[in-house]
Amino acid sequence: LTGVGLPAWSAAWRRAFVAEHELAFPPGWFTDVGWCGRALLRAERVAVSRRVLVRHRARRQGDRLRLPGAHHHDLLDQTERVLDEAAGLGLPAERSGPLFEQLFAAVLKTAAHPRRLPSGRREFFRRASALYRGHRPAGFRPPGGSLGVQHRLLAAGAYEAFAALRDTRRAAGRAAGALPRPRGLRTRLHYGLQLRRPLDPDLAVYCAYWGRGYACNPAAIHAKARELAPHIRGVFLVEADQAHTVPDGVEYAVLGSHRAWELLARATYLVNNANFAEGVVKRPGSVHLQTQHGTPLKTMGVDQSTYPVVAAATGSFTKLLGRVDRWDYNLSSNPHSTRVWERAFPGSYEHLEYGYPRNDVYVTAGADDVARIRAELGVPEGARAVLYAPTHRDHHTGFEPGLDLEAFCEAAGEDVVVLLRAHYFYDRGGRGRSGRVIDVTAHRSSEDVCLAADALVTDYSSIMFDYANLDRPIVVYADDWEVYRETRGVCFDLTAAPPGRVARTPGELARVFRDGSYADDGAAALRAAFRERFCPFDDGRAAERVVRRVLLGEPPEALPPVIPLAERVPAPAAATLVRS
């Protein structure tokens, strides 16, 4: 461990340890390097807490340490202090080597950014070179790649060569930045040429879940467009390994191919439930529709910036806002979502409070559809099918079911089977078919899976907002609510306004199914309030409203009005309820 990437405020330091080693912040700038570097040189143990104890807010203009000025020379002062102390302690190679490499990674980063050093660049480099040669551990080998070249030039004191390399890389970066940004020079040039061609007024390009297949709101809009706007050619973009899942009769292109970039360059309409690639250019006259893919319970967009685990995975929020600036329309499933999207994705787009097109099927499907889907999924005749759909945990590295499903089936009732659907980040839940557990993660349509289920058990997945349209029982399994709330952040307290019963332990969860309270009048009352709040627009005509407004250009007053919740066609009954 070194202090280069570890701010002093990100750790709690034992007072006796600080006093024993007479630790203090050195004068000048970059004092975290001086403090943490010296402290961690002496630390015998480091403990890591799973709890979020500090939230760090970063201004959009960035850290003031990155601003240009002479204060960047202080980085060398702090580096020298740490290296001198390390030399005095006689650290073994396994500790001195990583420390040395980390310190000079920061030094080289500053040397390679001339805007940070308006003057004194040569002086900074020469002093850094002297420090490098004077403190390089015996047997130290520079890293590979371009950073290794910089290490060798610094060791040799070759400022002119270093500056030439730096300037060449910057010039190449500017030249590459002038081109559209697909991967590969030939693809960039091809895309650039296609951008010079006129837009095709009758071409729409769709994508869902970063190319994971024909799914969600984009698929529902595509299907409705074939009915209401057949003159518009719709093409779905998918990853190569998902091409076989595209339904017959649906035109598709593989993401990253020349054909896909040509379609993106010339399409008048671009529809996605996530975001198109960073390099996609927003052309004048093109229309971008962001459909979203869930009602937000967890924090989204720029709201994630205060949650370190999520922010690290999100990447640049500046780039995120650049992608938001491409949106012309943003689809909203309810007023709650509209408020969240305004805050999480600030932009100049138009909100479409139309409901989710993917949820239309919950109104239009019938009992025969339900029975057919249950048979396709292998749900036994007469079984109570419980859909278990846990969400992704940003603090986990892989899918963890979070529940012993076989034990749940045994405890919940002899007629219970579980349909396991892992988050779409995972290809499979890892179960296949095991006893009374049927893994439906790989099934293309989450809507089909919901239609097949007599009840839903989820933790914090947005699938609960969609499933509520069926007016079937929902149980929230909130065994780690406090951890999830602190690590991911939430928009409201689900446990205070749930869509049904809340269980905190496996025993509680099994009990509500065993005694029937998961579907009693109290659960129904909670579900009714939840539906009133989160399902006001899902009346079976959301896709039609989107197609008429976005693809056909009809004014809002000409669109089909939203049917009030109380007047809607009853949701299709599950097969087991039909038999009873």
Coordinates of C-alpha atoms in Angstrom, one line a residue:
L1 CA 0.0 0.0 0.0
T2 CA 1.1 3.5 -0.7
G3 CA -0.3 7.0 0.0
V4 CA -0.5 8.1 -3.6
G5 CA -4.0 7.0 -4.3
L6 CA -5.2 6.9 -0.7
P7 CA -6.4 10.3 0.7
A8 CA -5.8 10.7 4.4
W9 CA -9.5 11.2 5.0
S10 CA -10.3 7.8 3.6
A11 CA -8.9 6.0 6.7
A12 CA -9.2 6.2 10.4
W13 CA -5.8 6.4 12.0
R14 CA -5.1 5.0 15.5
R15 CA -4.1 7.8 17.8
A16 CA -1.4 5.8 19.6
F17 CA 0.1 4.9 16.2
V18 CA 0.2 8.5 15.1
A19 CA 1.8 9.6 18.3
E20 CA 4.3 6.8 18.4
H21 CA 5.7 7.7 15.0
E22 CA 5.2 11.5 15.4
L23 CA 3.2 11.6 12.2
A24 CA 2.1 15.1 11.0
F25 CA 1.0 16.6 7.7
P26 CA 4.0 18.1 6.0
P27 CA 3.9 21.7 4.6
G28 CA 2.9 22.4 1.1
W29 CA 0.5 20.7 -1.4
F30 CA -0.1 17.0 -2.0
T31 CA 0.2 16.4 1.7
D32 CA -1.8 13.2 1.5
V33 CA 1.2 11.7 -0.3
G34 CA 3.5 12.7 2.5
W35 CA 1.2 11.7 5.3
C36 CA -0.1 8.4 3.9
G37 CA 3.2 7.4 2.4
R38 CA 5.0 7.7 5.7
A39 CA 2.2 6.2 7.7
L40 CA 1.8 3.1 5.6
L41 CA 5.5 2.5 5.6
R42 CA 5.2 1.8 9.3
A43 CA 1.8 0.2 9.4
E44 CA 1.9 -3.5 10.4
R45 CA -1.8 -4.0 9.8
V46 CA -4.5 -2.4 7.7
A47 CA -8.2 -3.2 8.3
V48 CA -10.9 -2.6 5.7
S49 CA -14.5 -1.7 6.7
R50 CA -17.4 -2.8 4.6
R51 CA -19.5 0.1 5.8
V52 CA -19.5 3.4 3.9
L53 CA -18.3 6.0 6.5
V54 CA -17.4 8.9 4.3
R55 CA -19.0 10.4 1.2
H56 CA -16.7 12.5 -1.0
R57 CA -18.3 15.1 -3.2
A58 CA -16.3 16.0 -6.3
R59 CA -17.1 19.3 -8.1
R60 CA -17.6 19.0 -11.9
Q61 CA -14.6 21.3 -12.5
G62 CA -12.5 18.7 -10.7
D63 CA -9.8 18.6 -8.0
R64 CA -8.0 21.8 -7.5
L65 CA -4.7 19.9 -7.3
R66 CA -5.2 19.3 -11.0
L67 CA -5.3 23.0 -11.8
P68 CA -2.3 24.5 -13.5
G69 CA 0.4 26.2 -11.3
A70 CA 3.7 26.0 -9.6
H71 CA 2.2 24.0 -6.7
H72 CA 2.8 20.8 -8.7
H73 CA 6.4 21.0 -7.8
D74 CA 5.4 20.2 -4.3
L75 CA 4.6 16.7 -5.5
L76 CA 8.3 16.1 -5.8
D77 CA 8.9 17.4 -2.2
Q78 CA 6.4 14.9 -0.8
T79 CA 7.8 12.1 -3.0
E80 CA 11.3 12.8 -1.7
R81 CA 10.2 12.8 1.9
V82 CA 8.6 9.4 1.5
L83 CA 11.5 7.9 -0.4
D84 CA 14.1 9.2 2.1
E85 CA 12.1 7.7 4.9
A86 CA 11.7 4.4 3.0
A87 CA 15.5 4.3 2.5
G88 CA 16.1 4.8 6.2
L89 CA 13.8 1.9 7.1
G90 CA 15.6 -0.5 4.7
L91 CA 12.4 -1.9 3.2
P92 CA 12.6 -5.3 1.5
A93 CA 12.2 -5.3 -2.3
E94 CA 8.7 -6.6 -2.2
R95 CA 7.6 -3.4 -0.5
S96 CA 10.0 -0.8 -1.8
G97 CA 9.4 -1.7 -5.5
P98 CA 5.6 -1.2 -5.5
L99 CA 6.0 1.9 -3.4
F100 CA 8.6 3.4 -5.9
E101 CA 6.4 2.5 -8.9
Q102 CA 3.3 4.1 -7.4
L103 CA 5.0 7.3 -6.4
F104 CA 6.6 7.7 -9.9
A105 CA 3.3 6.9 -11.6
A106 CA 1.9 10.1 -10.1
V107 CA 5.1 12.0 -10.9
L108 CA 5.1 10.9 -14.6
K109 CA 1.4 11.7 -14.9
T110 CA 2.1 15.3 -13.9
A111 CA 5.2 15.5 -16.2
A112 CA 3.1 14.2 -19.1
H113 CA 0.4 16.9 -18.6
P114 CA 2.1 20.2 -19.7
R115 CA -1.0 22.2 -18.8
R116 CA -0.5 21.4 -15.2
L117 CA 3.0 23.0 -15.4
P118 CA 2.7 26.3 -17.2
S119 CA 6.4 26.9 -16.5
G120 CA 9.4 25.0 -15.1
R121 CA 8.6 21.7 -16.9
R122 CA 12.3 21.0 -17.6
E123 CA 13.2 21.8 -14.0
F124 CA 10.5 19.4 -12.8
F125 CA 11.7 16.6 -15.0
R126 CA 15.3 17.0 -14.1
R127 CA 14.6 16.9 -10.4
A128 CA 12.3 14.0 -10.8
S129 CA 15.0 12.2 -12.8
A130 CA 17.5 12.8 -10.0
L131 CA 15.1 11.4 -7.4
Y132 CA 14.4 8.4 -9.7
R133 CA 18.1 7.5 -10.0
G134 CA 18.9 8.2 -6.4
H135 CA 16.1 6.0 -4.9
R136 CA 15.5 3.3 -7.5
P137 CA 15.4 0.0 -5.6
A138 CA 17.9 -2.7 -6.6
G139 CA 16.4 -5.0 -9.2
F140 CA 13.5 -2.7 -10.0
R141 CA 12.0 -3.3 -13.4
P142 CA 9.8 -0.6 -15.0
P143 CA 6.3 -1.6 -16.1
G144 CA 5.6 -2.5 -19.7
G145 CA 4.0 -0.4 -22.4
S146 CA 4.2 3.4 -22.9
L147 CA 4.5 3.9 -19.1
G148 CA 7.7 1.8 -19.1
V149 CA 9.1 4.0 -21.9
Q150 CA 8.5 7.0 -19.7
H151 CA 10.3 5.3 -16.8
R152 CA 13.3 4.7 -19.0
L153 CA 13.4 8.2 -20.3
L154 CA 13.1 9.6 -16.8
A155 CA 15.9 7.4 -15.6
A156 CA 18.1 8.6 -18.4
G157 CA 17.3 12.2 -17.8
A158 CA 16.3 12.5 -21.5
Y159 CA 14.0 15.5 -21.3
E160 CA 13.9 16.3 -25.0
A161 CA 12.9 12.7 -25.9
F162 CA 10.3 12.7 -23.1
A163 CA 8.8 16.1 -24.3
A164 CA 8.8 14.8 -27.9
L165 CA 7.0 11.7 -26.9
R166 CA 4.5 13.7 -24.8
D167 CA 3.8 16.2 -27.7
T168 CA 3.5 13.3 -30.2
R169 CA 0.9 11.6 -28.1
R170 CA -1.0 14.8 -27.6
A171 CA -1.0 15.5 -31.3
A172 CA -2.2 12.0 -32.0
G173 CA -4.9 12.4 -29.4
R174 CA -6.1 15.6 -31.0
A175 CA -6.1 14.0 -34.5
A176 CA -8.0 11.0 -33.2
G177 CA -10.4 13.3 -31.3
A178 CA -11.3 15.0 -34.6
L179 CA -12.6 11.7 -35.9
P180 CA -15.7 9.9 -34.6
R181 CA -14.7 7.4 -31.9
P182 CA -15.5 3.8 -32.9
R183 CA -12.7 1.4 -32.2
G184 CA -10.2 0.9 -35.1
L185 CA -9.0 3.5 -37.6
R186 CA -10.8 1.9 -40.6
T187 CA -14.1 1.8 -38.7
R188 CA -13.7 5.4 -37.7
L189 CA -13.0 6.5 -41.2
H190 CA -16.0 4.5 -42.5
Y191 CA -18.2 6.0 -39.9
G192 CA -16.9 9.5 -40.7
L193 CA -17.8 9.0 -44.4
Q194 CA -21.3 7.8 -43.6
L195 CA -21.9 10.9 -41.4
R196 CA -21.5 12.9 -44.6
R197 CA -24.4 11.1 -46.2
P198 CA -27.9 12.4 -45.6
L199 CA -30.1 11.0 -42.9
D200 CA -32.5 8.3 -43.9
P201 CA -35.9 9.7 -42.9
D202 CA -37.4 6.2 -42.7
L203 CA -34.7 4.4 -40.7
A204 CA -34.9 3.6 -37.0
V205 CA -32.1 1.8 -35.0
Y206 CA -33.0 0.1 -31.8
C207 CA -30.8 -1.4 -29.0
A208 CA -31.5 -2.9 -25.6
Y209 CA -29.2 -3.6 -22.6
W210 CA -26.0 -2.8 -24.5
G211 CA -26.8 -5.4 -27.3
R212 CA -28.0 -8.2 -25.1
G213 CA -30.8 -9.0 -27.5
Y214 CA -34.4 -8.2 -28.7
A215 CA -35.9 -7.1 -25.4
C216 CA -37.5 -4.5 -23.1
N217 CA -39.0 -1.2 -24.2
P218 CA -37.1 -0.9 -27.5
A219 CA -38.4 -4.3 -28.6
A220 CA -42.0 -3.4 -27.7
I221 CA -41.7 -0.1 -29.6
H222 CA -40.2 -1.8 -32.6
A223 CA -43.1 -4.3 -32.7
K224 CA -45.7 -1.6 -32.5
A225 CA -43.9 0.5 -35.1
R226 CA -44.1 -2.4 -37.6
E227 CA -47.9 -2.2 -37.1
L228 CA -48.5 1.6 -37.0
A229 CA -45.5 2.9 -39.0
P230 CA -44.7 0.1 -41.5
H231 CA -42.9 2.6 -43.8
I232 CA -40.1 3.0 -41.1
R233 CA -37.4 0.3 -41.4
G234 CA -36.4 -0.8 -38.0
V235 CA -33.0 -2.5 -37.3
F236 CA -32.0 -4.0 -33.9
L237 CA -28.4 -3.9 -32.8
V238 CA -27.2 -6.9 -30.9
E239 CA -23.9 -8.4 -29.8
A240 CA -22.6 -11.2 -32.1
D241 CA -23.3 -13.9 -29.5
Q242 CA -27.0 -12.8 -29.2
A243 CA -27.8 -12.8 -32.9
H244 CA -29.3 -16.2 -32.7
T245 CA -31.9 -15.0 -30.2
V246 CA -33.4 -12.3 -32.5
P247 CA -36.9 -13.4 -33.5
D248 CA -37.6 -14.4 -37.1
G249 CA -38.5 -11.4 -39.3
V250 CA -36.6 -8.9 -37.2
E251 CA -33.7 -7.2 -39.1
Y252 CA -30.6 -6.9 -37.0
A253 CA -26.9 -5.8 -37.2
V254 CA -24.0 -6.8 -35.0
L255 CA -22.7 -4.1 -32.8
G256 CA -19.3 -2.8 -33.7
S257 CA -19.5 -3.9 -37.4
H258 CA -19.2 -1.5 -40.3
R259 CA -22.9 -2.1 -41.1
A260 CA -23.9 -1.1 -37.5
W261 CA -21.9 2.1 -37.6
E262 CA -23.4 2.9 -41.0
L263 CA -26.9 2.4 -39.6
L264 CA -26.1 4.6 -36.6
A265 CA -24.7 7.3 -38.9
R266 CA -27.8 7.5 -41.2
A267 CA -30.7 6.6 -38.9
T268 CA -33.2 9.4 -38.2
Y269 CA -34.5 7.6 -35.1
L270 CA -32.3 6.0 -32.4
V271 CA -34.0 4.1 -29.6
N272 CA -32.2 2.6 -26.6
N273 CA -32.9 1.6 -23.1
A274 CA -29.3 2.3 -22.0
N275 CA -26.9 4.4 -24.1
F276 CA -25.3 4.1 -27.5
A277 CA -21.6 4.0 -27.7
E278 CA -19.5 7.0 -26.7
G279 CA -18.5 7.7 -30.3
V280 CA -22.1 8.0 -31.7
V281 CA -22.6 11.5 -33.1
K282 CA -25.8 13.4 -32.5
R283 CA -26.6 14.6 -36.0
P284 CA -28.9 17.6 -36.7
G285 CA -32.3 16.2 -37.5
S286 CA -31.8 12.9 -35.8
V287 CA -34.1 11.9 -32.9
H288 CA -32.8 10.0 -29.9
L289 CA -35.3 8.3 -27.6
Q290 CA -34.1 7.1 -24.2
T291 CA -36.6 4.5 -23.0
Q292 CA -34.9 3.6 -19.7
H293 CA -35.3 0.0 -18.4
G294 CA -36.8 0.3 -14.9
T295 CA -38.5 2.4 -12.3
P296 CA -35.7 3.8 -10.1
L297 CA -35.4 2.6 -6.5
K298 CA -31.7 2.7 -6.5
T299 CA -29.7 5.9 -7.2
M300 CA -29.0 6.6 -10.9
G301 CA -27.0 8.9 -13.0
V302 CA -25.2 11.7 -11.3
D303 CA -26.9 10.8 -8.0
Q304 CA -24.4 7.9 -7.9
S305 CA -21.5 10.2 -7.5
T306 CA -21.7 10.1 -3.7
Y307 CA -21.5 6.3 -3.5
P308 CA -17.9 5.2 -4.1
V309 CA -18.5 1.6 -5.1
V310 CA -21.0 2.6 -7.8
A311 CA -19.2 5.8 -8.9
A312 CA -16.1 3.7 -9.7
A313 CA -18.0 1.4 -12.0
T314 CA -19.9 4.3 -13.6
G315 CA -16.8 6.1 -14.9
S316 CA -16.8 9.7 -16.0
F317 CA -19.9 11.6 -15.1
T318 CA -18.9 14.3 -17.6
K319 CA -19.1 11.7 -20.3
L320 CA -22.4 10.5 -18.9
L321 CA -23.9 14.0 -19.2
G322 CA -22.5 14.2 -22.7
R323 CA -24.5 11.1 -23.6
V324 CA -27.6 12.6 -21.9
D325 CA -27.2 15.7 -24.2
R326 CA -28.0 13.5 -27.2
W327 CA -31.5 12.6 -25.8
D328 CA -34.5 14.3 -27.4
Y329 CA -37.0 12.3 -25.5
N330 CA -36.9 10.4 -22.2
L331 CA -39.6 7.8 -21.4
S332 CA -41.0 7.8 -17.9
S333 CA -43.1 5.1 -16.3
N334 CA -44.6 7.3 -13.5
P335 CA -44.3 10.7 -11.9
H336 CA -41.8 9.4 -9.4
S337 CA -39.5 8.4 -12.3
T338 CA -39.9 11.8 -13.9
R339 CA -38.6 13.5 -10.8
V340 CA -35.7 11.1 -10.4
W341 CA -34.7 11.4 -14.1
E342 CA -34.7 15.2 -13.9
R343 CA -32.2 15.1 -11.1
A344 CA -30.1 12.1 -12.1
F345 CA -29.9 12.9 -15.8
P346 CA -30.1 16.7 -16.1
G347 CA -30.7 17.7 -19.7
S348 CA -33.0 19.6 -22.2
Y349 CA -34.9 16.5 -23.4
E350 CA -38.7 16.2 -23.3
H351 CA -40.2 13.8 -20.8
L352 CA -42.8 11.3 -22.1
E353 CA -45.0 10.2 -19.2
Y354 CA -46.5 7.4 -21.2
G355 CA -45.8 4.2 -19.2
Y356 CA -43.5 1.4 -20.3
P357 CA -44.2 -0.2 -23.6
R358 CA -42.8 -3.5 -22.3
N359 CA -45.6 -3.6 -19.8
D360 CA -48.4 -3.4 -22.4
V361 CA -48.4 -7.2 -22.5
Y362 CA -49.6 -7.4 -18.9
V363 CA -52.9 -5.9 -20.1
T364 CA -53.1 -7.6 -23.5
A365 CA -52.1 -11.2 -22.6
G366 CA -54.8 -13.7 -21.6
A367 CA -55.0 -16.9 -19.6
D368 CA -54.1 -19.0 -22.6
D369 CA -50.9 -17.1 -23.0
V370 CA -50.1 -17.6 -19.4
A371 CA -50.7 -21.4 -19.7
R372 CA -48.6 -21.6 -22.8
I373 CA -45.6 -19.8 -21.2
R374 CA -45.8 -21.9 -18.0
A375 CA -45.7 -25.0 -20.2
E376 CA -42.7 -23.7 -22.1
L377 CA -40.8 -22.9 -18.9
G378 CA -41.5 -26.4 -17.5
V379 CA -43.7 -25.3 -14.6
P380 CA -45.4 -28.4 -13.3
E381 CA -49.2 -28.7 -13.5
G382 CA -50.8 -27.5 -10.3
A383 CA -47.7 -25.9 -8.9
R384 CA -47.4 -22.5 -7.3
A385 CA -44.7 -20.7 -9.3
V386 CA -42.8 -18.1 -7.3
L387 CA -40.5 -15.9 -9.4
Y388 CA -37.3 -15.1 -7.4
A389 CA -35.6 -12.1 -9.1
P390 CA -32.8 -10.6 -7.0
T391 CA -31.0 -7.4 -8.2
H392 CA -27.3 -6.8 -8.8
R393 CA -25.1 -5.9 -5.8
D394 CA -22.4 -3.4 -6.8
H395 CA -20.3 -4.6 -3.8
H396 CA -20.3 -8.2 -5.1
T397 CA -18.1 -9.6 -7.8
G398 CA -20.5 -12.2 -9.2
F399 CA -24.1 -13.5 -8.9
E400 CA -25.0 -14.7 -5.4
P401 CA -28.6 -16.0 -5.0
G402 CA -28.8 -14.7 -1.4
L403 CA -31.2 -17.5 -0.5
D404 CA -31.2 -21.3 -0.3
L405 CA -33.9 -21.8 -2.9
E406 CA -34.3 -25.6 -2.3
A407 CA -34.7 -25.0 1.4
F408 CA -37.3 -22.2 0.7
C409 CA -39.4 -24.6 -1.5
E410 CA -39.4 -27.2 1.3
A411 CA -40.4 -24.7 3.9
A412 CA -42.9 -22.7 1.9
G413 CA -45.1 -25.6 0.8
E414 CA -45.0 -28.8 -1.2
D415 CA -46.7 -27.2 -4.3
V416 CA -44.1 -24.3 -4.5
V417 CA -41.6 -24.2 -7.4
V418 CA -39.1 -21.3 -7.9
L419 CA -38.4 -19.6 -11.2
L420 CA -34.9 -18.1 -10.7
R421 CA -34.1 -15.0 -12.7
A422 CA -30.7 -13.4 -12.0
H423 CA -30.0 -9.8 -13.0
Y424 CA -29.3 -9.3 -16.7
F425 CA -25.6 -8.7 -15.9
Y426 CA -25.4 -12.4 -15.6
D427 CA -26.0 -14.9 -18.4
R428 CA -27.4 -17.5 -16.1
G429 CA -28.2 -17.9 -12.4
G430 CA -25.9 -20.9 -12.4
R431 CA -28.6 -23.4 -11.5
G432 CA -30.1 -24.9 -14.7
R433 CA -33.0 -27.1 -13.4
S434 CA -32.4 -28.4 -10.0
G435 CA -35.3 -30.1 -8.2
R436 CA -38.0 -27.5 -7.7
V437 CA -35.8 -24.6 -8.9
I438 CA -36.0 -23.6 -12.6
D439 CA -33.4 -21.2 -13.8
V440 CA -35.1 -18.8 -16.3
T441 CA -32.3 -16.2 -16.4
A442 CA -31.4 -17.0 -20.0
H443 CA -35.0 -16.7 -21.1
R444 CA -35.3 -13.8 -23.6
S445 CA -38.4 -12.1 -22.1
S446 CA -38.7 -11.1 -18.5
E447 CA -42.3 -10.2 -19.3
D448 CA -43.0 -13.9 -20.2
V449 CA -41.4 -15.0 -16.9
C450 CA -43.5 -12.6 -14.9
L451 CA -46.7 -13.8 -16.7
A452 CA -45.9 -17.3 -15.7
A453 CA -45.4 -16.6 -12.0
D454 CA -48.2 -16.7 -9.4
A455 CA -46.1 -14.5 -7.0
L456 CA -42.9 -12.5 -7.0
V457 CA -40.1 -12.5 -4.5
T458 CA -37.5 -9.9 -5.0
D459 CA -35.2 -7.7 -3.0
Y460 CA -34.7 -4.3 -4.6
S461 CA -35.1 -5.1 -8.3
S462 CA -37.1 -2.8 -10.5
I463 CA -39.0 -5.8 -11.7
M464 CA -41.4 -5.3 -8.8
F465 CA -42.7 -2.1 -10.5
D466 CA -43.5 -4.0 -13.7
Y467 CA -44.9 -7.1 -11.9
A468 CA -47.3 -4.9 -9.9
N469 CA -49.3 -4.4 -13.1
L470 CA -50.4 -8.0 -12.8
D471 CA -51.9 -7.3 -9.4
R472 CA -50.4 -10.6 -8.1
P473 CA -48.7 -11.0 -4.7
I474 CA -45.2 -9.5 -4.2
V475 CA -42.9 -10.2 -1.3
V476 CA -39.8 -8.1 -0.6
Y477 CA -36.9 -10.1 0.8
A478 CA -34.9 -7.3 2.5
D479 CA -32.3 -9.3 4.4
D480 CA -29.5 -6.7 3.6
W481 CA -31.5 -3.5 3.2
E482 CA -29.2 -1.4 5.3
V483 CA -26.1 -2.5 3.5
Y484 CA -27.7 -2.0 0.1
R485 CA -29.0 1.5 1.0
E486 CA -25.6 2.6 2.2
T487 CA -23.5 1.1 -0.7
R488 CA -25.8 1.8 -3.6
G489 CA -28.2 4.5 -2.3
V490 CA -31.9 4.6 -2.8
C491 CA -34.6 7.1 -3.9
F492 CA -37.1 6.1 -1.2
D493 CA -37.5 3.8 1.7
L494 CA -39.0 0.6 0.2
T495 CA -39.5 -1.0 3.6
A496 CA -41.9 1.9 4.5
A497 CA -44.0 1.7 1.3
P498 CA -43.6 -1.9 0.0
P499 CA -45.7 -3.6 -2.6
G500 CA -46.5 -6.4 -0.2
R501 CA -45.2 -8.3 2.8
V502 CA -41.5 -7.7 3.8
A503 CA -39.4 -10.6 5.0
R504 CA -36.0 -10.1 6.7
T505 CA -34.9 -13.7 7.1
P506 CA -35.4 -17.0 5.2
G507 CA -37.7 -18.2 7.9
E508 CA -39.9 -15.2 7.6
L509 CA -40.0 -15.5 3.9
A510 CA -41.1 -19.2 4.0
R511 CA -43.6 -18.5 6.7
V512 CA -45.6 -15.9 4.7
F513 CA -46.0 -18.4 1.9
R514 CA -46.8 -21.3 4.3
D515 CA -49.5 -19.4 6.2
G516 CA -50.9 -17.5 3.1
S517 CA -50.2 -14.0 4.4
Y518 CA -48.3 -13.2 1.3
A519 CA -51.6 -13.0 -0.5
D520 CA -54.0 -11.8 2.2
D521 CA -56.0 -8.6 2.4
G522 CA -53.3 -6.7 4.1
A523 CA -50.8 -7.6 1.3
A524 CA -53.4 -6.6 -1.3
A525 CA -53.9 -3.2 0.3
L526 CA -50.2 -2.6 0.2
R527 CA -50.0 -3.6 -3.4
A528 CA -53.0 -1.4 -4.4
A529 CA -51.2 1.7 -2.9
F530 CA -48.0 0.7 -4.7
R531 CA -49.8 0.3 -8.0
E532 CA -51.5 3.6 -7.6
R533 CA -48.1 5.3 -7.1
F534 CA -46.0 3.5 -9.7
C535 CA -48.3 2.1 -12.4
P536 CA -50.6 5.1 -13.4
F537 CA -49.7 5.0 -17.1
D538 CA -49.3 1.3 -17.8
D539 CA -52.6 0.7 -19.5
G540 CA -51.6 -1.4 -22.5
R541 CA -51.2 1.5 -24.9
A542 CA -47.8 2.9 -24.0
A543 CA -46.0 1.6 -27.1
E544 CA -48.7 3.2 -29.3
R545 CA -48.3 6.5 -27.6
V546 CA -44.5 6.4 -28.1
V547 CA -44.8 5.4 -31.8
R548 CA -47.4 8.1 -32.6
R549 CA -45.4 10.8 -30.8
V550 CA -41.8 10.0 -31.7
L551 CA -42.0 8.2 -35.1
L552 CA -45.2 9.7 -36.5
G553 CA -44.8 13.2 -35.0
E554 CA -48.3 13.4 -33.7
P555 CA -48.9 16.2 -31.1
P556 CA -49.5 15.1 -27.5
E557 CA -53.2 16.1 -27.6
A558 CA -53.8 13.6 -30.4
L559 CA -52.4 10.6 -28.5
P560 CA -54.6 8.0 -26.9
P561 CA -55.4 9.1 -23.3
V562 CA -54.2 7.1 -20.4
I563 CA -56.9 4.8 -19.0
P564 CA -57.3 5.3 -15.2
L565 CA -56.2 2.3 -13.1
A566 CA -59.7 1.5 -11.9
E567 CA -61.1 1.2 -15.4
R568 CA -58.5 -1.1 -16.9
V569 CA -59.0 -4.6 -18.1
P570 CA -58.2 -7.1 -15.3
A571 CA -54.7 -8.5 -15.5
P572 CA -54.5 -12.1 -16.8
A573 CA -54.9 -14.7 -14.1
A574 CA -52.1 -17.2 -13.6
A575 CA -52.8 -20.7 -14.8
T576 CA -53.2 -22.1 -11.3
L577 CA -55.8 -19.5 -10.5
V578 CA -57.7 -20.2 -13.7
R579 CA -57.9 -23.9 -12.8
S580 CA -59.3 -23.1 -9.3

